[in-house]
Each structure stands twice: as structure tokens, then as C-alpha cells.
Coordinates of C-alpha atoms in Angstrom, one line a residue:
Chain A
X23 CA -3.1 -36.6 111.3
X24 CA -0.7 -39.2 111.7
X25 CA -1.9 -40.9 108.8
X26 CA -2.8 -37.7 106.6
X27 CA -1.7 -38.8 103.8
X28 CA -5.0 -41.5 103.7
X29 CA -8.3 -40.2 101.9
X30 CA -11.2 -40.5 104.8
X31 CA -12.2 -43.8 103.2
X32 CA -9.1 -45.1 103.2
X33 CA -8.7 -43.9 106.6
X34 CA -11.7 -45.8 107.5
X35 CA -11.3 -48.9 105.9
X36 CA -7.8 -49.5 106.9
X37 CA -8.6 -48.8 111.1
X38 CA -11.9 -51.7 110.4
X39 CA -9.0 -54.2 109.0
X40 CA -6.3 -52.9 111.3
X41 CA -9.3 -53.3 114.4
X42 CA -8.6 -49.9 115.7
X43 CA -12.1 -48.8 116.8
X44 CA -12.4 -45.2 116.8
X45 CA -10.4 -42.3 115.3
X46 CA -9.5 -38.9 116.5
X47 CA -10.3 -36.6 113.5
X48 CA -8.8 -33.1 112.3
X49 CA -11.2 -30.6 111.0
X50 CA -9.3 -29.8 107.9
X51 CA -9.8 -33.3 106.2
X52 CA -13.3 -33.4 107.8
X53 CA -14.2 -30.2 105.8
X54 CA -12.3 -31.4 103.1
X55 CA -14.1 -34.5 102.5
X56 CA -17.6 -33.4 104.0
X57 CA -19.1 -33.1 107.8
X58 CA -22.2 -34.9 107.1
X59 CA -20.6 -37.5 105.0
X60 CA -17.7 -38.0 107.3
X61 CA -20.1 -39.2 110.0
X62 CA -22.0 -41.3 108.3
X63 CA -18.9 -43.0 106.7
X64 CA -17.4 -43.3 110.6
X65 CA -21.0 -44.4 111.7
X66 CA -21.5 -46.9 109.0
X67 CA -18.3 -48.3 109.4
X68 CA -19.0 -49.2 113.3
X69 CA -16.1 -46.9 114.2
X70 CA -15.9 -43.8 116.6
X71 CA -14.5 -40.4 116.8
X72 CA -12.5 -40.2 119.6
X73 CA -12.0 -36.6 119.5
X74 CA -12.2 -33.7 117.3
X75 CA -8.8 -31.3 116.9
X76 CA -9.0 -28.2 117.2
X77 CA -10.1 -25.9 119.0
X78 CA -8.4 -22.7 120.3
X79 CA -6.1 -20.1 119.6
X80 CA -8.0 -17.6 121.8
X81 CA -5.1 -15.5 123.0
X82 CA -5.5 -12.1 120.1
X83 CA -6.2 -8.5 121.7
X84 CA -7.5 -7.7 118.5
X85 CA -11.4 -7.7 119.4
X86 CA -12.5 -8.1 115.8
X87 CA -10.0 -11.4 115.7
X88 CA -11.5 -12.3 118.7
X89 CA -14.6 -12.5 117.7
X90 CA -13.6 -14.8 114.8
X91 CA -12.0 -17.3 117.0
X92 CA -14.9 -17.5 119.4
X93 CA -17.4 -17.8 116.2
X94 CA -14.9 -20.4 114.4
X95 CA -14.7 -22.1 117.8
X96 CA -18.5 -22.2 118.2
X97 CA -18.0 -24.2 114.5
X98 CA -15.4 -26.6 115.9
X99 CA -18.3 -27.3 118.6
X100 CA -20.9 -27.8 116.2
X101 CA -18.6 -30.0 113.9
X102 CA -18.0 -32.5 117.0
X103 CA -21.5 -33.0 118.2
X104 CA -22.2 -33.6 114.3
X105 CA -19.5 -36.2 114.4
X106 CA -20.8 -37.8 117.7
X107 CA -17.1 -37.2 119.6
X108 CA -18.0 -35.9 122.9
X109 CA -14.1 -33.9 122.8
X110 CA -12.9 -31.1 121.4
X111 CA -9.6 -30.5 121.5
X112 CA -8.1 -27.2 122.5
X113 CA -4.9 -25.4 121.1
X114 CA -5.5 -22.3 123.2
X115 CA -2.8 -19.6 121.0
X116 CA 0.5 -18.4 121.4
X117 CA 1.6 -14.9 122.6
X118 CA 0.2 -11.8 119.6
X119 CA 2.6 -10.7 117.4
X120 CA 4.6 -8.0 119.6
X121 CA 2.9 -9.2 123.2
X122 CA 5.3 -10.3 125.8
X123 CA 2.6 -10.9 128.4
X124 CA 1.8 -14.7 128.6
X125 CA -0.2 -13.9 132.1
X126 CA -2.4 -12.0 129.9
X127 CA -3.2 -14.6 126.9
X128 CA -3.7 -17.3 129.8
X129 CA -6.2 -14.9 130.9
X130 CA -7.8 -14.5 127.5
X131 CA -7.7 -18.3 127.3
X132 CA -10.3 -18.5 129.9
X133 CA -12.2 -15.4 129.5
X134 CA -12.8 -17.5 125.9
X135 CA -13.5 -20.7 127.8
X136 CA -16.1 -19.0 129.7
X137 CA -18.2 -18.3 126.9
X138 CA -17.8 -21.1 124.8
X139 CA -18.2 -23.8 127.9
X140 CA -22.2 -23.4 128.3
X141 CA -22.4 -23.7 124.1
X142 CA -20.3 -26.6 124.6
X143 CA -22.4 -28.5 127.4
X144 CA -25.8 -27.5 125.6
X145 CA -24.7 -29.6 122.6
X146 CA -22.7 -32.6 124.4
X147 CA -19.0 -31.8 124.0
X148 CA -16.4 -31.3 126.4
X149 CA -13.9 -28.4 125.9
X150 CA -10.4 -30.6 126.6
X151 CA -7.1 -27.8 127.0
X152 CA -3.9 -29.6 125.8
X153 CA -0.9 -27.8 127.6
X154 CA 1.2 -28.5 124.5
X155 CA 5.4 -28.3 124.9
X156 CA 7.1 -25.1 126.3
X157 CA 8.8 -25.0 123.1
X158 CA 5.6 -23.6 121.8
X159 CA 4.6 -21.4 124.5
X160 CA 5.6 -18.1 121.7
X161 CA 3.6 -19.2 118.9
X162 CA 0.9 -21.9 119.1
X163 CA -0.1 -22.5 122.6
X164 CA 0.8 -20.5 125.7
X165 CA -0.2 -23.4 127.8
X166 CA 3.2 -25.3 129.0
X167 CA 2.2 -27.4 131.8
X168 CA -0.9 -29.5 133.0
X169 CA -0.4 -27.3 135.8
X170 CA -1.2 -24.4 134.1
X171 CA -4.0 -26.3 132.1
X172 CA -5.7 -27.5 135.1
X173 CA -5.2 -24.0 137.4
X174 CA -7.8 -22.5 133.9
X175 CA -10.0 -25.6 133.7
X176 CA -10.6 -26.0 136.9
X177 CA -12.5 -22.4 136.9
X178 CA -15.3 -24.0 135.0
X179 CA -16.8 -27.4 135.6
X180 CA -15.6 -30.7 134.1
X181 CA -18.4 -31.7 131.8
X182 CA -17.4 -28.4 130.5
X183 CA -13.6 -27.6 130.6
X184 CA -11.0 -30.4 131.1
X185 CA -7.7 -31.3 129.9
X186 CA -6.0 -33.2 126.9
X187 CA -2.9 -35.5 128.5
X188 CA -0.2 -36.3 125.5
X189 CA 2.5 -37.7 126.4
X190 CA 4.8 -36.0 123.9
X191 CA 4.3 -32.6 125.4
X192 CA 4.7 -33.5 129.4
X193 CA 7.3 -36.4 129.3
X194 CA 10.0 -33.8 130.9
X195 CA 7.8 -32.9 133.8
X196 CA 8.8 -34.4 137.0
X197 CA 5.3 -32.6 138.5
X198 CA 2.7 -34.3 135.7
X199 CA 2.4 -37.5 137.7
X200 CA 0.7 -35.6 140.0
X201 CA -0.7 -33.3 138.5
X202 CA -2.7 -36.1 136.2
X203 CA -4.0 -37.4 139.9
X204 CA -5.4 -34.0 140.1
X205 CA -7.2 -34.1 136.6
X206 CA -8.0 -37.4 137.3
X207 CA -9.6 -36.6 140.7
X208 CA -11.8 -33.8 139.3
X209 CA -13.0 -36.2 136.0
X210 CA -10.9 -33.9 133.7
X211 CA -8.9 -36.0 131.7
X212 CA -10.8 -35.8 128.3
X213 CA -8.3 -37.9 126.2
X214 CA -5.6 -39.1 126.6
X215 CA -2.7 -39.0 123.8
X216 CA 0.7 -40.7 122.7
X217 CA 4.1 -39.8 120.9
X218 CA 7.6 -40.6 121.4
X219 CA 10.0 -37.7 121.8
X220 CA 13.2 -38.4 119.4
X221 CA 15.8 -35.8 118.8
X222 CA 17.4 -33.6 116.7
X223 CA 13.9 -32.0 116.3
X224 CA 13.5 -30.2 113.1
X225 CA 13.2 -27.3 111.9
X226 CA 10.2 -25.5 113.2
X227 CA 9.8 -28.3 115.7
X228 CA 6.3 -29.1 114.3
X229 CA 6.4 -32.2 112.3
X230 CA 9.3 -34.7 114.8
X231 CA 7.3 -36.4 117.2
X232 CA 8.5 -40.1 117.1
X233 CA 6.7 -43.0 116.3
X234 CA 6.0 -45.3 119.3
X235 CA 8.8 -46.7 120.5
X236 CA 11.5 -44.9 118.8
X237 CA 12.0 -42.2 121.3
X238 CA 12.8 -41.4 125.0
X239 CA 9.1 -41.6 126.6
X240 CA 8.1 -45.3 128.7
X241 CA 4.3 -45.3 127.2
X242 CA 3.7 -48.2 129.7
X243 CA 4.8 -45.6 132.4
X244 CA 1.9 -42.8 131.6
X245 CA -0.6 -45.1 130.8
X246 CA 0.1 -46.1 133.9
X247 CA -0.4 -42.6 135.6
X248 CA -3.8 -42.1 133.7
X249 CA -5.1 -45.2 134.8
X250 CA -4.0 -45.1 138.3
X251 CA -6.0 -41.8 138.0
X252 CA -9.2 -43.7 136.8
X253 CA -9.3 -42.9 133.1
X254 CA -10.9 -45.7 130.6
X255 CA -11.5 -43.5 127.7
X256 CA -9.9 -44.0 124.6
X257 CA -5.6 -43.3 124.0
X258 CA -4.9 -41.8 120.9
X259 CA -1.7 -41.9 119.1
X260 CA -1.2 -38.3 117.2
X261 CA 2.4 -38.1 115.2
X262 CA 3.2 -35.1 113.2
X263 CA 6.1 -36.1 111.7
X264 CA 7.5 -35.9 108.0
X265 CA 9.4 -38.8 107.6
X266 CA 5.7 -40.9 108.4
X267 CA 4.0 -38.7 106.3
X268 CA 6.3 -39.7 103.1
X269 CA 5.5 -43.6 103.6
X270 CA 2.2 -46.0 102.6
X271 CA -0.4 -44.8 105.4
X272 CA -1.7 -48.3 105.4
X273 CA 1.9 -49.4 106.3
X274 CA 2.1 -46.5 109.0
X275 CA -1.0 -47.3 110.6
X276 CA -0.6 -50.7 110.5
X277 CA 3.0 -50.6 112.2
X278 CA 1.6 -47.8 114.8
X279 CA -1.0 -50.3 115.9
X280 CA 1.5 -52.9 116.3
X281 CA 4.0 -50.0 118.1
X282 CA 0.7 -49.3 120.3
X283 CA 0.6 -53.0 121.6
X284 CA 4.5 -53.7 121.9
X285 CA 4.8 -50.3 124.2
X286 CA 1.6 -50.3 126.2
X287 CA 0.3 -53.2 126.7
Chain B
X25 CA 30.0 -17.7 122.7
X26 CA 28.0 -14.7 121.6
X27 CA 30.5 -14.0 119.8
X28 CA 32.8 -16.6 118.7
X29 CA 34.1 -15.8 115.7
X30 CA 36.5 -13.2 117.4
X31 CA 39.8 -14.3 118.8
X32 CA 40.7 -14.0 122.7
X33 CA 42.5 -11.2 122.1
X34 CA 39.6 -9.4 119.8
X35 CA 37.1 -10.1 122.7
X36 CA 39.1 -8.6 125.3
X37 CA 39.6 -5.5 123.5
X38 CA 36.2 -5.1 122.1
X39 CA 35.0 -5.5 125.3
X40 CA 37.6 -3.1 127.1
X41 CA 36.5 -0.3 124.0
X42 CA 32.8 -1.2 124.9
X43 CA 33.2 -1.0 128.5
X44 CA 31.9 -4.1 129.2
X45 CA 33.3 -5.2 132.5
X46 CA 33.4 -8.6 132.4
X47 CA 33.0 -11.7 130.2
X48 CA 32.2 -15.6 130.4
X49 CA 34.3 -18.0 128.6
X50 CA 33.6 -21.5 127.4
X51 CA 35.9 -23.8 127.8
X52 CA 37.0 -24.9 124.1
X53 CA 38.2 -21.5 122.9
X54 CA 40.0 -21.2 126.5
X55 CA 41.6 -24.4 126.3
X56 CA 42.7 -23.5 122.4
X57 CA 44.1 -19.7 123.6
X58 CA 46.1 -21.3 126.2
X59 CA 44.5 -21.2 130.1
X60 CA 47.4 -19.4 131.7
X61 CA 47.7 -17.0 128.7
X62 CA 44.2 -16.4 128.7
X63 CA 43.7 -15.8 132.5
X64 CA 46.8 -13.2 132.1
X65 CA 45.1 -11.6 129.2
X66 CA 42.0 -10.9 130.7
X67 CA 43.6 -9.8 134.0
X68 CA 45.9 -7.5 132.1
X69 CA 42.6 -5.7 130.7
X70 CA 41.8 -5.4 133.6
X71 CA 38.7 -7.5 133.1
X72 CA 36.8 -10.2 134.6
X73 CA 36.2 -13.4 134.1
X74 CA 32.3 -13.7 135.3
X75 CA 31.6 -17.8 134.6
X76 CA 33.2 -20.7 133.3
X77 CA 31.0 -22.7 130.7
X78 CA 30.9 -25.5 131.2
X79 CA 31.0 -28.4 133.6
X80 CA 28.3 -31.5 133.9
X81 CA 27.2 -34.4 131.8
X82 CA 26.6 -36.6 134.7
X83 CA 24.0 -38.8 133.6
X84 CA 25.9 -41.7 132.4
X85 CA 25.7 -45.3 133.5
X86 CA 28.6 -47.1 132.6
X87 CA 31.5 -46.2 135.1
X88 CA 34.0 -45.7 133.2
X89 CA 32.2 -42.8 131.3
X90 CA 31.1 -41.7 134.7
X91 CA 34.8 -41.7 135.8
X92 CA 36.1 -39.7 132.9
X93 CA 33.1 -37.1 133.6
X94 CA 34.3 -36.5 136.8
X95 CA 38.2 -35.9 135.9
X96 CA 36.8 -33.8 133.4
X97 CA 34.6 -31.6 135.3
X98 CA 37.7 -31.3 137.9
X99 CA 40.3 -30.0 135.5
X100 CA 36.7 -28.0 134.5
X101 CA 37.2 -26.6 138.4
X102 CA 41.3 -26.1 138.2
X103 CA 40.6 -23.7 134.9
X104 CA 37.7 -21.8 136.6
X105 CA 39.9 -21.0 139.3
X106 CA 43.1 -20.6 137.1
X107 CA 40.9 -17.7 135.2
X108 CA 39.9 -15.8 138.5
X109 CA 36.0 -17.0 138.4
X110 CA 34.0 -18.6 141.3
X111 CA 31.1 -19.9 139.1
X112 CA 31.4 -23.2 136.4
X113 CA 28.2 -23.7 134.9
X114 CA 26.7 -26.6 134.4
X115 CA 24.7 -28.3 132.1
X116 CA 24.0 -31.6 133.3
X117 CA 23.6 -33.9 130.9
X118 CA 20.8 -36.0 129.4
X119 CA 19.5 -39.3 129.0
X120 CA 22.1 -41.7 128.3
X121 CA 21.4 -43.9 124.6
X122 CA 18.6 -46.2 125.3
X123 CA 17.6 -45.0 128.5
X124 CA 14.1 -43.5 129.5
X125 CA 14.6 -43.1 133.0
X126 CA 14.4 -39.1 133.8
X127 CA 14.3 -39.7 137.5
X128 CA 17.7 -42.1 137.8
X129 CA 19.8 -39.7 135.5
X130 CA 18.5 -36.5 138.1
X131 CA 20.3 -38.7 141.1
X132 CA 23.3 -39.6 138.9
X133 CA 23.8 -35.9 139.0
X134 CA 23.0 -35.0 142.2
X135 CA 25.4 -38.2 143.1
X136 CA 28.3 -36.4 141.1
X137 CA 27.9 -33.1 142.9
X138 CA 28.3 -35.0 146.0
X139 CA 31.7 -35.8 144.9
X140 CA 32.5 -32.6 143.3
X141 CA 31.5 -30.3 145.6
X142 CA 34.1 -30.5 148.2
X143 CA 36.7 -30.4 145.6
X144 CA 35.2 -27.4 143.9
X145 CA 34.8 -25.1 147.4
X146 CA 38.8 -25.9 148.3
X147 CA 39.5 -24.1 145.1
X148 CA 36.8 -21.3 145.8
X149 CA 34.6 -22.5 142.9
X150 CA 30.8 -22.5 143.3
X151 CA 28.7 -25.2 140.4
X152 CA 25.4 -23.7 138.9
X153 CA 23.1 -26.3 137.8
X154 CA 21.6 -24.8 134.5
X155 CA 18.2 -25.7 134.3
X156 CA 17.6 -25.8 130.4
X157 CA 14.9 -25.5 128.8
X158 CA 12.3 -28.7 128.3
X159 CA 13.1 -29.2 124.8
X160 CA 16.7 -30.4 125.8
X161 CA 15.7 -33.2 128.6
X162 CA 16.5 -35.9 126.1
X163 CA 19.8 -35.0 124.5
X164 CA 21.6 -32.3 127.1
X165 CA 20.0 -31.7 130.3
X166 CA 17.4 -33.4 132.2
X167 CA 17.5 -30.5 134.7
X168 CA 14.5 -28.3 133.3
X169 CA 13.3 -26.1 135.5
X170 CA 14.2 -24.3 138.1
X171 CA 12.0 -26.2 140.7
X172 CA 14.8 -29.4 139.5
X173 CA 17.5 -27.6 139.6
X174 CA 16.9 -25.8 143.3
X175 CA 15.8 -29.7 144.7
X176 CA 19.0 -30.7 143.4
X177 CA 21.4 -27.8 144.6
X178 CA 19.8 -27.6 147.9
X179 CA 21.0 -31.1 149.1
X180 CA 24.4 -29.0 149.0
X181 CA 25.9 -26.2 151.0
X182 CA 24.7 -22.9 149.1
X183 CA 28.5 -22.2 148.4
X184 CA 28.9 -25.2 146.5
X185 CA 26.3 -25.7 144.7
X186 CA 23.7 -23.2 143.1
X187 CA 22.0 -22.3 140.1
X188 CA 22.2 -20.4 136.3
X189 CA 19.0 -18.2 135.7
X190 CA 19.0 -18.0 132.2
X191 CA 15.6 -16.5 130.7
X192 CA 15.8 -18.5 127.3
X193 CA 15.3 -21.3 129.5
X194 CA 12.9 -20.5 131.7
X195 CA 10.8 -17.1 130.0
X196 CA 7.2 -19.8 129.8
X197 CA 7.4 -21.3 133.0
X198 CA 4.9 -19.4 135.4
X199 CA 6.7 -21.5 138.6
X200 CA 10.4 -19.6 137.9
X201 CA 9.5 -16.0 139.6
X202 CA 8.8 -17.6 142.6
X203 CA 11.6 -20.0 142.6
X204 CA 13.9 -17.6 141.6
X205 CA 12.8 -16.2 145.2
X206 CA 13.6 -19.9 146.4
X207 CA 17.1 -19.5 145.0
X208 CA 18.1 -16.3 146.1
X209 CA 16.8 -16.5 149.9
X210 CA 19.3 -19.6 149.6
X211 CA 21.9 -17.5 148.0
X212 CA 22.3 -20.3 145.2
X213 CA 21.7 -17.6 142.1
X214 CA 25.3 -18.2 140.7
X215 CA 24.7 -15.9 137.5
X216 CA 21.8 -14.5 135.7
X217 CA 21.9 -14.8 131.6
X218 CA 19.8 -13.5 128.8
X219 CA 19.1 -14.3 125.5
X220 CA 15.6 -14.0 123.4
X221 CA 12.9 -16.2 122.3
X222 CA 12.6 -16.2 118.5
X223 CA 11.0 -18.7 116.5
X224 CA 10.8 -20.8 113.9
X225 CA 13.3 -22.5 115.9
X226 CA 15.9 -24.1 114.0
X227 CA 17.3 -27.9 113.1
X228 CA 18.2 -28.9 116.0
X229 CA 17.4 -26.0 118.5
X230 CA 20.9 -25.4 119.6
X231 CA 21.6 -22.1 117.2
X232 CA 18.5 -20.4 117.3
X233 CA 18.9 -17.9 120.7
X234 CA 17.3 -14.2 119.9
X235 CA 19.3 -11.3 120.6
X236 CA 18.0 -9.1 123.2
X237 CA 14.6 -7.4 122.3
X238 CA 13.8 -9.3 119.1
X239 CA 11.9 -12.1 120.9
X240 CA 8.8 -12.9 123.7
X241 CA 10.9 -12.1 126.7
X242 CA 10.4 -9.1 128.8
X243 CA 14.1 -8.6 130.1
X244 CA 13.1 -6.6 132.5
X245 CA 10.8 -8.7 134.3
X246 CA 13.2 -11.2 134.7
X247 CA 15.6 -8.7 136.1
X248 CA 13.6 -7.4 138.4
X249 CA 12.7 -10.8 139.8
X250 CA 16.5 -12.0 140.2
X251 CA 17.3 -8.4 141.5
X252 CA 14.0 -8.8 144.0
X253 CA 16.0 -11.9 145.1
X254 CA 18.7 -10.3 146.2
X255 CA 20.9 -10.4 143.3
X256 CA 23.9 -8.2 142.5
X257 CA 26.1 -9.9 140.6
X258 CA 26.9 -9.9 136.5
X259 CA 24.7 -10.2 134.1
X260 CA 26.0 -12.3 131.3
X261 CA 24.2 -12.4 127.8
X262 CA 24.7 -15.9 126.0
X263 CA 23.4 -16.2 122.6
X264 CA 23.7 -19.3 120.7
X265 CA 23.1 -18.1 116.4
X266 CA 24.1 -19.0 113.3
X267 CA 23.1 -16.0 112.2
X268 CA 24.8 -13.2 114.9
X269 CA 28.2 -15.7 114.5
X270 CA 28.2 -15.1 110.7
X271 CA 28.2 -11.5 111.1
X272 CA 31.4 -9.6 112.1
X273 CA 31.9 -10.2 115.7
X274 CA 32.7 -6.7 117.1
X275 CA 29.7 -5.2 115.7
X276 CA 27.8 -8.1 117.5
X277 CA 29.1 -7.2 120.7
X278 CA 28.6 -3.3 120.3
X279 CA 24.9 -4.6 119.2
X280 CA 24.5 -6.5 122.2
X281 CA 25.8 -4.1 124.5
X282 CA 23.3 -1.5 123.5
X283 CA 20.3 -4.2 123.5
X284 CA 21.6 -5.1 126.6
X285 CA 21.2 -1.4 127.8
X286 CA 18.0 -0.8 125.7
X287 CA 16.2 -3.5 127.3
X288 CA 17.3 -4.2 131.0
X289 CA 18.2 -0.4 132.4

């Protein structure tokens, strides 16, 4: 996504010149430009999919919308074992339209999770929660903290259910240190994710996170935490932002991969 | 600030025909009334004034910026007790250009209510640390939860330095009931505010505070849990939004009033 304005091949061809060895896909552009075809275009490149996004949105009372999500979510699952990423990213839902009750839709979350974790594990791919920014706790993702994220995943086991640390979402959190020596601890960190915080944020606050570098957020500093906590997967850099979006992707990716080395390395 | 676009004298008597009992002031429009003028006209409503807004903006580094803070956030002291209130709210600041240390900006204002303090209780004056919520750490308040705030305030005597509950803040964070426990067995909640969740947020996500009952937060719960605390004192409700300020103010505040009612009683 930070780079959604490539076609898949382009996508491709520019990480094999850039070096970058694996990818975290979207499932929109996957869809778009074909499952089966995607992976073989990531295999037959020598790349990897990091991760599949997403997952989720688990939190509706409405039974028949329920079921959708837990069917569509089944998909997701399918999707990543077909693309050989062993993660599927989770944005577990925001409140329903007219609920007040986040206690509830955490609930729901898991209640999801247990179903879906078995279907997960029998076809290779771990469920990862990503506790995304309070600012979205209302309408995309009622999961705020890593606490929170962990206090679900840890109801199911870790090959199963773990977490999805990014950086843009838990900079402000004087308890995530910790709390990524937890996840660490139990083998729950399932990927591990940058982006710079840089204000004003826009409108919507959906499409600012800051290229690396730019913002308030010491990259060396987390990478530090998730290592310290024995993670050696892959880090991801995932940028929703417009002003990216409106440039040469080549140019983006090549100047994130460059941002990448300056800030964590 | 809820209502802004009326003049001193328009609040006071809107609020005196509404029987609202009590009102906080911001600074600015204080300061561009007149302080004595305003302190007499509230007092001659027989109203009161229930919090100053606002003190803070501690965080920065070079001393001479530091030093003005402090002047400022004394004269911030002499007009709280000039207009018959014990609480001046705080918000605390944020990071300071360039910086990404979260941690050293929380000392630098725990380091200025050290000095403040003292001053502030000789003049009956009690500071509220505002935790704000997440979304500000970078650019207003590094302060952002309640936990923060109440490891902060209790390095202090409890009648120096306390806290702001404020549920736009705080409404997704699963940790504030019980700290708002934490805060009132110390006797450090200062005030209690209220304003909505509503999304999309705006540019910026200064202006975008929902009036009460057309958001995500149950007012009630949150009233119980300061109330559950101990808490007896006013209830303010602080909305920040375009939209309420271009309407006519006095039917804003009648609005609020029975929101307010509606949604907490």
C-alpha cells in the first residue's frame, strides 16, 4: 500500500532492483490483478510475501453480517496460504453504528478469533491482531493498545493468534516497551511494522502517516525493543499517505528503502 | 470555548437564564474582557468560575523558552485566583521541533510542577495535568493517559497537583476506570469534562469534539466511575467545533444544557 499506485509487476520488479526481498501485500490489488498469478509472479521473482492485510472487522451484532466477516475472513485465510505468507493481518472493527460498548466488540473480537484460529493453523497462517491508534478505536479497530491486543491473543495459542507491532500506532505508549517483551516472550510478535507519525494529520486521519524519517518516532529505538524481544522476522514499512501516493512509486520505494537504512540501521 | 462566539457578558447571562451554575474560562477571551472586569462579572451573577484553561507547555528545551513558560503559567496562577477558581488546567505541552524523546519532555514537566506548585498552593490554586488524548503526543501533550498523568501528579502533594478527566480523551482506553479510582482515592480529580466522539475527524483534530450524545461515549459510565471515586465537584462540558461555533451561541448552550441533562442524569 505504500506504493499503490504501482501495477503488481511493477511492484515486483522495482523491490528485485531496489533488493527489498519480500512484500507485504493488500488483498485488494491481489484480487485485482489475480491470486494465482500474483504468487507465481512473487515466487518467480525470488521475492516473499511478508504478510497478507487484512483480516478483521469482527465487531457487528448483526448475526447475518457476522457471518459474512467470518466467511470473508475464512477467504483472507485461504488467500495467504495461496500466497505462501504465513501472516494475516488483523483489523479487528470499530464500535457498530449506534453501540457504545467497546467491552462488548473486544469480546466479539475473540469470540471471532476462536473460530477462525483452528482454520488458520490447519492451513499454515498465523492470525496477527494489530492494536491500531486510539484515534480509531470508533470506526476501524477497537483495539488501542498492545495491551489490549495481547490480553485477546493470549486466549488462544501463538501459532494461532498473535500480534502485529507498528510503530505508527504505539509510538505514544510509555507501557509498549514492555508490553512487546510480553509478545516477545510468548512468540507472538507476527510482524513487525514502521511509520513515522507527522502532524497536522488530515482529515479523516487515514492517509498521514509519515515517511521514515520525517516524523516524531526513533525507528532505531523500536527495532530495538522487538529485537531485544527476540524477533528476526521481517519489518515492514506500511504508509498510507496522499502526498506519497501522488509521486513516481519507483521514486517512493526507492527513497523508502533508502529512509529504511538511514533510520534503522 | 463551547461557545465562543458569545461575548462575556452574553455567556454570563445565558448561563444565569439557563441555570447553569458555573462556567470555565479560557484564558484568551479572559484576558481580552479584562480579568478584574471579568471576575466581577461573573461574581455579580452570582456564578462561578469552575476552571481556568489553561496552564502548561513545559516541554521545552532551550531555557529561555522554558523561563517564559514558567512566568506564563504564574500570571496563568494570579488570574485563576483573581477569578475565584482553585483549578488551572493544564495541557502540557508536546514534543519540542526536532525532538523524539517522549520520556525527557514527561520529566521537563514534572520538573516545572516542581517549581510551580508551591507558588500555585500560596494562592489556593490546585494544577490538573490533562491527559489528552494519544493523537496529540506530538504537537500538544505528551501526557496521554491517565496512568501518565497520575505518575506525574503523584510525585506532588494532592493539593497541588491533580488531574482533568475529560472523556474525549480517555472514552477507548480500558486502563482509565480504574485509574480514575487511582485518582480519586488520592483526591487528585481536579474537574471532570465531557465532550463526544464523532468521526471523520477533521484537518487537524483540534475542532472536531461531538456534542453530548451524538458520539461513541456513554456519559454515564464515565460519570458513574468519577462519581464512584468520590467525586462531587462540577462537571464542565468543553467542546472544541467548527460546526457548534458557527451556529448562534445561546442556542448552543441551551442545546448543551439539555444534552448535558439527557445524557448524564
Amino acid at each position: 500500500m505504500t506504493v499503490k499506485q504501482l501495477s503488481m509487476p511493477e511492484l515486483v520488479d522495482t523491490c528485485v532492483q531496489l533488493g527489498i526481498p519480500g512484500v507485504g501485500l493488500w488483498r485488494a490489488p491481489v484480487q485485482s490483478y489475480g491470486l494465482e498469478r500474483t504468487a507465481e509472479l512473487i515466487r518467480g521473482a525470488g521475492l516473499t510475501v511478508t504478510t497478507l492485510c487484512r483480516g478483521g472487522f469482527f465487531t457487528a451484532i448483526d448475526p447475518a453480517e457476522r457471518a459474512a466477516a467470518l466467511d470473508d475472513n475464512r477467504l483472507a485465510i485461504d488467500e495467504a496460504a495461496t500466497l505462501g505468507t504465513d501472516t494475516l493481518v488483523l483489523v479487528s472493527g470499530g464500535l457498530p453504528a449506534g453501540s457504545k460498548d467497546l467491552h462488548g466488540a473486544r469480546e466479539r473480537i475473540a469470540d471471532a478469533l476462536a473460530e477462525l484460529g483452528p482454520y488458520a493453523e490447519e492451513r499454515g497462517v498465523r492470525l496477527a491482531i494489530e492494536p491500531l491508534h486510539p484515534m480509531y478505536a470508533a470506526d476501524r479497530c477497537v483495539v488501542s493498545t498492545l495491551t489490549q491486543a495481547l490480553d485477546i491473543a493470549e486466549r488462544f495459542p501463538a501459532h494461532q493468534v498473535g500480534v502485529t507491532v507498528d510503530t505508527y500506532h504505539l509510538w505514544w505508549d510509555d507501557q509498549a516497551p514492555a508490553q512487546i517483551a510480553r509478545a516477545g516472550a510468548g512468540g507472538r510478535i507476527h510482524t513487525f511494522q514502521l511509520a513515522d507519525w507527522t502532524t497536522p494529520l488530515p482529515e479523516g486521519v487515514l492517509n498521514g502517516r509519515g515517511q521514515i524519517g520525517d516524523g516524531s518516532i526513533d525507528m532505531r529505538e523500536w527495532k530495538a525493543y522487538v529485537e531485544a524481544a527476540g524477533y528476526t522476522g521481517p519489518i515492514e514499512v506500511e504508509l498510507f499517505n496522499d502526498a506519497l501516493w501522488a509521486r513516481d512509486g519507483r521514486e517512493v520505494l526507492a527513497e523508502t528503502a533508502t529512509r529504511f537504512v538511514e533510520h534503522t540501521t
